[in-house]
PDB file of C-alpha atoms in Angstrom:
ATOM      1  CA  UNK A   1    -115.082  -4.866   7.362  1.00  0.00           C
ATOM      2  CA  UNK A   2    -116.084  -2.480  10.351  1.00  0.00           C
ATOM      3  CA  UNK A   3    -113.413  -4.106  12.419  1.00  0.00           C
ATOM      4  CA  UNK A   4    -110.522  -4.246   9.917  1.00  0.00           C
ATOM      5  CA  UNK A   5    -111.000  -0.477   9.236  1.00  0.00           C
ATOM      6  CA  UNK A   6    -111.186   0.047  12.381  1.00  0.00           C
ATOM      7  CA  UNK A   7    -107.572  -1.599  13.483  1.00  0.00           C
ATOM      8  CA  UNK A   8    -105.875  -0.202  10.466  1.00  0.00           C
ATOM      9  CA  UNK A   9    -107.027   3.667  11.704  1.00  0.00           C
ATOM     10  CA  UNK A  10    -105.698   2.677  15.438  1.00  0.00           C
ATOM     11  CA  UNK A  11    -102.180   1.635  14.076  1.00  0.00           C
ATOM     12  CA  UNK A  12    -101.888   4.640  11.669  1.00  0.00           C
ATOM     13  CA  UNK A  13     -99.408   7.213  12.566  1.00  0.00           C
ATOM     14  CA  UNK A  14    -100.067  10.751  11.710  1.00  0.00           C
ATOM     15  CA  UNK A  15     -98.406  12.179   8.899  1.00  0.00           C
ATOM     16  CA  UNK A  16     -96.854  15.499  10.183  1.00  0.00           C
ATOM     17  CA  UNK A  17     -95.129  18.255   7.688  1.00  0.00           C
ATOM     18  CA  UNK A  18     -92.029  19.278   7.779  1.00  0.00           C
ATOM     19  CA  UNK A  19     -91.431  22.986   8.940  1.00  0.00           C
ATOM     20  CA  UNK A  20     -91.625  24.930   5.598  1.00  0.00           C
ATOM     21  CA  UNK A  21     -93.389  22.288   3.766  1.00  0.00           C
ATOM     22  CA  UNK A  22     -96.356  23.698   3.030  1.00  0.00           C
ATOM     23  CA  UNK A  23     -96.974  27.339   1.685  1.00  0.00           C
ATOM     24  CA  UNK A  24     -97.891  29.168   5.030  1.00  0.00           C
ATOM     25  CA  UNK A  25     -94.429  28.194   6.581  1.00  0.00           C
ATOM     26  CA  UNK A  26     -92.841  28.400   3.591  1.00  0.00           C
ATOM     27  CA  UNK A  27     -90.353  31.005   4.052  1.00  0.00           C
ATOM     28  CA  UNK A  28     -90.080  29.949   7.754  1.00  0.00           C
ATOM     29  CA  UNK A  29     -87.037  27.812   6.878  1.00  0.00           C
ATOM     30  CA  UNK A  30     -85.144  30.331   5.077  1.00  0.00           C
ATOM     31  CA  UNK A  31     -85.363  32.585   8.025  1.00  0.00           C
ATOM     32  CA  UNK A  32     -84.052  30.140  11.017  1.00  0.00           C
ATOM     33  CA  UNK A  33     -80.522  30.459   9.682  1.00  0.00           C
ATOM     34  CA  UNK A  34     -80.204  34.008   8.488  1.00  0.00           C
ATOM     35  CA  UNK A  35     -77.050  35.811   9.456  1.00  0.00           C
ATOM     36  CA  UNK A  36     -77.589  40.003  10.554  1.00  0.00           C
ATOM     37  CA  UNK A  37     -76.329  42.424   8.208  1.00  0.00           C
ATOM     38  CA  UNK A  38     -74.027  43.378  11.314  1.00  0.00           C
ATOM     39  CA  UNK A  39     -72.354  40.210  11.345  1.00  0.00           C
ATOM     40  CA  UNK A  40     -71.429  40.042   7.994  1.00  0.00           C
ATOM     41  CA  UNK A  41     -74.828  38.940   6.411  1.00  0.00           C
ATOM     42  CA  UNK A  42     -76.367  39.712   2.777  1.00  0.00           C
ATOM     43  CA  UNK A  43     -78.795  42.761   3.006  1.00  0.00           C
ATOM     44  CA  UNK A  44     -82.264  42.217   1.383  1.00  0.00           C
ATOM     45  CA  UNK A  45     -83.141  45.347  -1.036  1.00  0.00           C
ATOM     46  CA  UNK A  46     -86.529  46.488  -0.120  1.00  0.00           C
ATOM     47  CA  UNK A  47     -89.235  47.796  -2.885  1.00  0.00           C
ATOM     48  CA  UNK A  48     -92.015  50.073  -2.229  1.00  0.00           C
ATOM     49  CA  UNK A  49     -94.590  49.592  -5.334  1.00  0.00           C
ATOM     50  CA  UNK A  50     -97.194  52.577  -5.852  1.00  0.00           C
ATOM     51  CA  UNK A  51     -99.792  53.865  -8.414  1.00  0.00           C
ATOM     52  CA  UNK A  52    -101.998  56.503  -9.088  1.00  0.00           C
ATOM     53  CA  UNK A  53    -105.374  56.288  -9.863  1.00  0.00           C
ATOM     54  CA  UNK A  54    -107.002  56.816 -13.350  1.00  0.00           C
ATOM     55  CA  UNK A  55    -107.128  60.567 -14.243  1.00  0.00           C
ATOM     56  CA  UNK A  56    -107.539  62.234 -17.828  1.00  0.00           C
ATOM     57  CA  UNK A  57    -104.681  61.425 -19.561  1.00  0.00           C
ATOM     58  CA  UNK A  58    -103.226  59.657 -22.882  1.00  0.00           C
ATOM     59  CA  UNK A  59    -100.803  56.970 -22.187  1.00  0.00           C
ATOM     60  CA  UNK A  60     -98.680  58.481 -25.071  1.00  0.00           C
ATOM     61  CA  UNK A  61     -98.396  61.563 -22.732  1.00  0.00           C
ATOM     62  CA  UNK A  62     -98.117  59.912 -19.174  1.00  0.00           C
ATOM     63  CA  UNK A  63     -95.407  58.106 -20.878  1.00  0.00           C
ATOM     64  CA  UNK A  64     -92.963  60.504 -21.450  1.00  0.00           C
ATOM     65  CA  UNK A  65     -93.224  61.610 -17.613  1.00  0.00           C
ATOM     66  CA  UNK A  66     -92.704  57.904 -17.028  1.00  0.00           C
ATOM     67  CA  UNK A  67     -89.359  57.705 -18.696  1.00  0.00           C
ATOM     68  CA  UNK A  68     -88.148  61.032 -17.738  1.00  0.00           C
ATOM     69  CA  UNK A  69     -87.949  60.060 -13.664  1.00  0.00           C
ATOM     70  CA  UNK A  70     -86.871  56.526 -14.644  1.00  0.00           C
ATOM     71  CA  UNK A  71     -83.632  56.142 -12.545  1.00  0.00           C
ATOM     72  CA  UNK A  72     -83.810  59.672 -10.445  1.00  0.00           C
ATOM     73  CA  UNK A  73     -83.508  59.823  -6.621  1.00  0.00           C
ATOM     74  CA  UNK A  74     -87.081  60.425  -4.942  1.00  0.00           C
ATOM     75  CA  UNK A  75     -86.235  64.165  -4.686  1.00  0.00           C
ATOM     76  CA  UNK A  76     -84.895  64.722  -8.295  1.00  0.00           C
ATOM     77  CA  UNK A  77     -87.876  63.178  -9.212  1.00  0.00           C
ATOM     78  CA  UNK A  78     -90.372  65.497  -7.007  1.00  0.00           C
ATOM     79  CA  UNK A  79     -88.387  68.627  -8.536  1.00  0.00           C
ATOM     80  CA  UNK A  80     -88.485  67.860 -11.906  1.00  0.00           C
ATOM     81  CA  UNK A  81     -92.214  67.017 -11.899  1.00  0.00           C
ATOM     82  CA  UNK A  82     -93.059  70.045 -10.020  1.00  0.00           C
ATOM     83  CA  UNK A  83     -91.577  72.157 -12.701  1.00  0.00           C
ATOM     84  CA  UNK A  84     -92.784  70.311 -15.721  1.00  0.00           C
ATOM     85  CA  UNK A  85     -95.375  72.019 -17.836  1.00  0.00           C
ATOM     86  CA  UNK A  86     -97.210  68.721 -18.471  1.00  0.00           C
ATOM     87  CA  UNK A  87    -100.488  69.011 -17.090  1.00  0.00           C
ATOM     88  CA  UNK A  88     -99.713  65.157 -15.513  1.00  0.00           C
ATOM     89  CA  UNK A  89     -96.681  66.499 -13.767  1.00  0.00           C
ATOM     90  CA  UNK A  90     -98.493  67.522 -10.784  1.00  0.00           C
ATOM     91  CA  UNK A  91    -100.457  64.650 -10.128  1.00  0.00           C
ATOM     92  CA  UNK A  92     -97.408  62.772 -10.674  1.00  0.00           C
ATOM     93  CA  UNK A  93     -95.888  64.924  -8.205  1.00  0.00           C
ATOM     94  CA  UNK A  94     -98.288  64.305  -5.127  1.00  0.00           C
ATOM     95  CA  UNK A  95     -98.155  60.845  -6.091  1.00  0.00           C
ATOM     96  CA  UNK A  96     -93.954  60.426  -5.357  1.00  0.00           C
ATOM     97  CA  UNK A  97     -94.258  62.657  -2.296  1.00  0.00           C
ATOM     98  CA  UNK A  98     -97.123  60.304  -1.349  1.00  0.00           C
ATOM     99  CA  UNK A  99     -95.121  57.138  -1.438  1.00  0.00           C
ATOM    100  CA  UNK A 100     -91.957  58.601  -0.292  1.00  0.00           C
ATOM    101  CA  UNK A 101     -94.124  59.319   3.115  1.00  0.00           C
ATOM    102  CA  UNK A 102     -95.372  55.874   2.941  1.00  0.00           C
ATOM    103  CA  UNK A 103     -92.018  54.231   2.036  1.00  0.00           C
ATOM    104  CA  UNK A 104     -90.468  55.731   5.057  1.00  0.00           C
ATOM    105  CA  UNK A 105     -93.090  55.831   7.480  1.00  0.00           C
ATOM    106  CA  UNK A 106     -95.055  52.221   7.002  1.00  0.00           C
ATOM    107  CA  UNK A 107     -93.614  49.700   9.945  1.00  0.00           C
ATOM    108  CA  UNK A 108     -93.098  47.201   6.974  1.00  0.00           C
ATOM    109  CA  UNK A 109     -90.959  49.222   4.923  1.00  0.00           C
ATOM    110  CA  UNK A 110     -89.257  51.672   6.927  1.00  0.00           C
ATOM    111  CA  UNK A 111     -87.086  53.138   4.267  1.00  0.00           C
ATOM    112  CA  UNK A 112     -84.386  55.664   4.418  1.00  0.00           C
ATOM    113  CA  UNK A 113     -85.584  58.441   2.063  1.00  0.00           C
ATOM    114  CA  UNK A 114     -82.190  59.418   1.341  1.00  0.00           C
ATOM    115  CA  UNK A 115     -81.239  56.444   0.234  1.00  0.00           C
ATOM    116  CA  UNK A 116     -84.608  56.331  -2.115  1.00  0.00           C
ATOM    117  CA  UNK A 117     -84.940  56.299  -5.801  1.00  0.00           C
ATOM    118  CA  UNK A 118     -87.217  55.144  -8.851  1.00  0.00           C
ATOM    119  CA  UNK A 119     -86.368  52.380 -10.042  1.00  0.00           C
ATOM    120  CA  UNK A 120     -89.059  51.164 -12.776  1.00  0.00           C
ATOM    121  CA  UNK A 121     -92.195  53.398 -13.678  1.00  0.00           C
ATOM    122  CA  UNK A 122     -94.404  52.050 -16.728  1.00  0.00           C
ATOM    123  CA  UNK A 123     -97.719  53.180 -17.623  1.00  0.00           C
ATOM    124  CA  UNK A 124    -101.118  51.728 -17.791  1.00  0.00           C
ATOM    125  CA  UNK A 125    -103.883  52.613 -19.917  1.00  0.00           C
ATOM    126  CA  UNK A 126    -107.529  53.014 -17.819  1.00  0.00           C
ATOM    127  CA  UNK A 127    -111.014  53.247 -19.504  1.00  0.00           C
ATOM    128  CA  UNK A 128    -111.598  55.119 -22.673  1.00  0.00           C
ATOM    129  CA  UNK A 129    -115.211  56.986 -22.502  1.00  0.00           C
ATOM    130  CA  UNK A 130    -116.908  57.386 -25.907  1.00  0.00           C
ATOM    131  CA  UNK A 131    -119.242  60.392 -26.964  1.00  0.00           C
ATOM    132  CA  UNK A 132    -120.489  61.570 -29.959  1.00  0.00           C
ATOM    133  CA  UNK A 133    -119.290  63.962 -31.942  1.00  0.00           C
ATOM    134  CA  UNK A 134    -121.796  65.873 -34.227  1.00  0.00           C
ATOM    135  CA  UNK A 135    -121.151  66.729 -38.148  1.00  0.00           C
ATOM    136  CA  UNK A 136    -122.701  68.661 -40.434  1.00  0.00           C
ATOM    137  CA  UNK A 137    -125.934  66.996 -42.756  1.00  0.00           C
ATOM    138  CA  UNK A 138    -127.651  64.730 -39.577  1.00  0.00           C
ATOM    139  CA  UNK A 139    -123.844  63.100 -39.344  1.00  0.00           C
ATOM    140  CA  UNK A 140    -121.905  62.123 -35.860  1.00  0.00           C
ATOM    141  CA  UNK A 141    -118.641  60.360 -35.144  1.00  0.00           C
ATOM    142  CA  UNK A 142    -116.881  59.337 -32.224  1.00  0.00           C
ATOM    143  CA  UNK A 143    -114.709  61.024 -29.837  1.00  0.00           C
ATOM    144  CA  UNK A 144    -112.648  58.947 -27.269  1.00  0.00           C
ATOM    145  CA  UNK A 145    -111.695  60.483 -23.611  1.00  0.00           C
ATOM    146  CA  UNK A 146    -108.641  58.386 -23.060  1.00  0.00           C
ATOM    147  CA  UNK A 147    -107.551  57.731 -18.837  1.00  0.00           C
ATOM    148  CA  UNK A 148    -104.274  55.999 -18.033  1.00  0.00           C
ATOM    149  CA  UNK A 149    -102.256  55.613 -14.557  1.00  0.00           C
ATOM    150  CA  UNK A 150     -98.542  55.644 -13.494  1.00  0.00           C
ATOM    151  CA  UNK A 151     -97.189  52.566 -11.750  1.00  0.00           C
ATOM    152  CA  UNK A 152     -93.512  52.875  -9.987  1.00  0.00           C
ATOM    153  CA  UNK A 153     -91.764  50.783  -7.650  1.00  0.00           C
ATOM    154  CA  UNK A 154     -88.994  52.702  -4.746  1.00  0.00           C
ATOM    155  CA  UNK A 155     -85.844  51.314  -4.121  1.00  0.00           C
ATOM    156  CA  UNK A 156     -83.140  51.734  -1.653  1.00  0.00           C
ATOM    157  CA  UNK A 157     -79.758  52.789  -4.139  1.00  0.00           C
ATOM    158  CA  UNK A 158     -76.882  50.701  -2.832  1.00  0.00           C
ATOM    159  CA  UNK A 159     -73.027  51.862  -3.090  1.00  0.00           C
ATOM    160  CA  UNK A 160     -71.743  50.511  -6.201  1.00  0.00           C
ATOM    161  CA  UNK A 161     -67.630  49.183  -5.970  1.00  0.00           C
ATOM    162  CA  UNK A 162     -65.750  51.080  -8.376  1.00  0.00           C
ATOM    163  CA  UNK A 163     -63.485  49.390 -10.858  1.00  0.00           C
ATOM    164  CA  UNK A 164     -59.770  49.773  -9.921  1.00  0.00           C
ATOM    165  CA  UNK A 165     -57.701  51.406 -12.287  1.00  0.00           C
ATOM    166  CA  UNK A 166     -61.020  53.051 -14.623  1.00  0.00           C
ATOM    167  CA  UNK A 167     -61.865  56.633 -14.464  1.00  0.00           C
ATOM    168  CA  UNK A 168     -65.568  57.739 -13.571  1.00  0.00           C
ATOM    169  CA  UNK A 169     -67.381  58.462 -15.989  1.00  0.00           C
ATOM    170  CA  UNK A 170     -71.270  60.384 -16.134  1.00  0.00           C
ATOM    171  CA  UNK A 171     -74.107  58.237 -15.426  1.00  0.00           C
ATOM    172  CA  UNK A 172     -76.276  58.872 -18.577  1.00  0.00           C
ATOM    173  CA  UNK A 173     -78.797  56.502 -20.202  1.00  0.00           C
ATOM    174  CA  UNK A 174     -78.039  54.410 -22.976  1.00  0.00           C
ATOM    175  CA  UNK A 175     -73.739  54.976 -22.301  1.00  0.00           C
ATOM    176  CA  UNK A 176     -72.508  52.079 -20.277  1.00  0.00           C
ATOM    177  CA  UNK A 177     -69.194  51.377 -19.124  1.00  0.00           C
ATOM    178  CA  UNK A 178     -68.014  48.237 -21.304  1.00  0.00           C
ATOM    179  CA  UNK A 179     -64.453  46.619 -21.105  1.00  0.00           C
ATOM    180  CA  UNK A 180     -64.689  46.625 -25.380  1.00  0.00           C
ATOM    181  CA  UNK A 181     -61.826  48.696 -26.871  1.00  0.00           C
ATOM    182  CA  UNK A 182     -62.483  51.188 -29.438  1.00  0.00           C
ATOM    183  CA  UNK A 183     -61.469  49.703 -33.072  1.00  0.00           C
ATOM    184  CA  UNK A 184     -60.868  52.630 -35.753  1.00  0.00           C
ATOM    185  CA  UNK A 185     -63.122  51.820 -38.537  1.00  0.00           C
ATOM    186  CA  UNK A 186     -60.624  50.311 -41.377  1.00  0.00           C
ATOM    187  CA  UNK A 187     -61.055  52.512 -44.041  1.00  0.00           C
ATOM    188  CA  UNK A 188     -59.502  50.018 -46.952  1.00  0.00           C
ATOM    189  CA  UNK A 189     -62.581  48.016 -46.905  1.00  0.00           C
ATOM    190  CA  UNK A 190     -64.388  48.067 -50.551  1.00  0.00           C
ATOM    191  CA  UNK A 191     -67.753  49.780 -50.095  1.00  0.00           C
ATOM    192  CA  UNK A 192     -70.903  48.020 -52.429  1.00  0.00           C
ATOM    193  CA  UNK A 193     -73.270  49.873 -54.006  1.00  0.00           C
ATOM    194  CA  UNK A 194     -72.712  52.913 -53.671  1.00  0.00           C
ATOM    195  CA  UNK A 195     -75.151  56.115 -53.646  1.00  0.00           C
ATOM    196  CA  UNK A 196     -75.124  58.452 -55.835  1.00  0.00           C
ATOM    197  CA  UNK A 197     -75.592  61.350 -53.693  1.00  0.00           C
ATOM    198  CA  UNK A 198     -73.255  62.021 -50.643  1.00  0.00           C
ATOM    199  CA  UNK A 199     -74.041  61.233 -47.491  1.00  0.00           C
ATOM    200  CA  UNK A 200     -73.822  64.571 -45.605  1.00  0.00           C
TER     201      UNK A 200
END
């Protein structure tokens, strides 16, 4: 039985992997026949992800700081934090200025900071600390100290290819440019059940 196992080990060729086959080398296959961005390759968009750590805050607060630098360049961003009057707008602040530094400064970024703008920012809630609040007659309740964070993520803004033959029109959230024509509202149609007040 010795022997047999033996002769079958001796005639066994070793199995080798193919180059990307397993996951260390798995992106080693997608890099052997990249073309440079000089010749006429596709650019890869960088993204620089940071966060702040937990400080005193309400989500529902942090939040609105969140969605108001949604979208901005780095330095719109910086400005309009820095003259918020949110007590999180400063913190906030230091944070972007922080990662912009990093962004354009790490060897494995390397990111032009004019170029630089936020593209997501959401907000996570941190621990709530519970005391107790004394009432009147021996009675106590409970007060929460809420803590949340600020997570973003720093792109690169690319050029975008205008349309031929549409005007340009304001960036502004929620108003996208849509290839659907206006329709006048057809005033003939019967209206049901109507109220008995007026609408204005």
């Amino acid at each position: 039985m010795a022997s047999r196992f033996a002769e079958q080990k001796s005639t066994m060729q070793p199995v080798r992997p193919e180059l990307g086959a397993s996951s260390l080398f798995g992106d080693v296959t997608s890099h052997v026949n990249e073309v440079p961005v000089e010749q006429g390759g596709k650019a890869t968009i960088k993204e620089y992800q940071f966060s702040t750590a937990n400080f005193k805050t309400s989500t529902k607060k942090l939040r609105l700081l969140a969605n108001q630098i949604k979208g901005l360049d780095i330095q719109n961003a910086i400005n309009q934090m820095e003259f918020s009057q949110k007590r999180p707008g400063k913190r906030v602040m230091n944070t972007l200025a922080f990662a912009r530094t990093n962004a354009t400064t790490q060897e494995k970024y390397l990111m032009d900071a004019s170029k630089l703008y936020v593209d997501r920012a959401w907000v996570g809630k941190g621990v709530y600390q519970r005391r107790i609040k004394t009432h009147a007659r021996g009675k106590f309740g409970v007060m929460h100290h809420p803590t949340a964070h600020l997570k973003f993520t720093l792109k690169e803004r690319q050029p975008v290819a205008q349309e031929a033959g549409r005007a340009t029109r304001r960036n502004i959230r929620g108003w996208k440019q849509t290839k659907k024509v206006w329709v006048p509202l057809i005033e003939d149609k019967p209206i049901y059940n109507p109220t008995r007040t007026y609408n204005w």
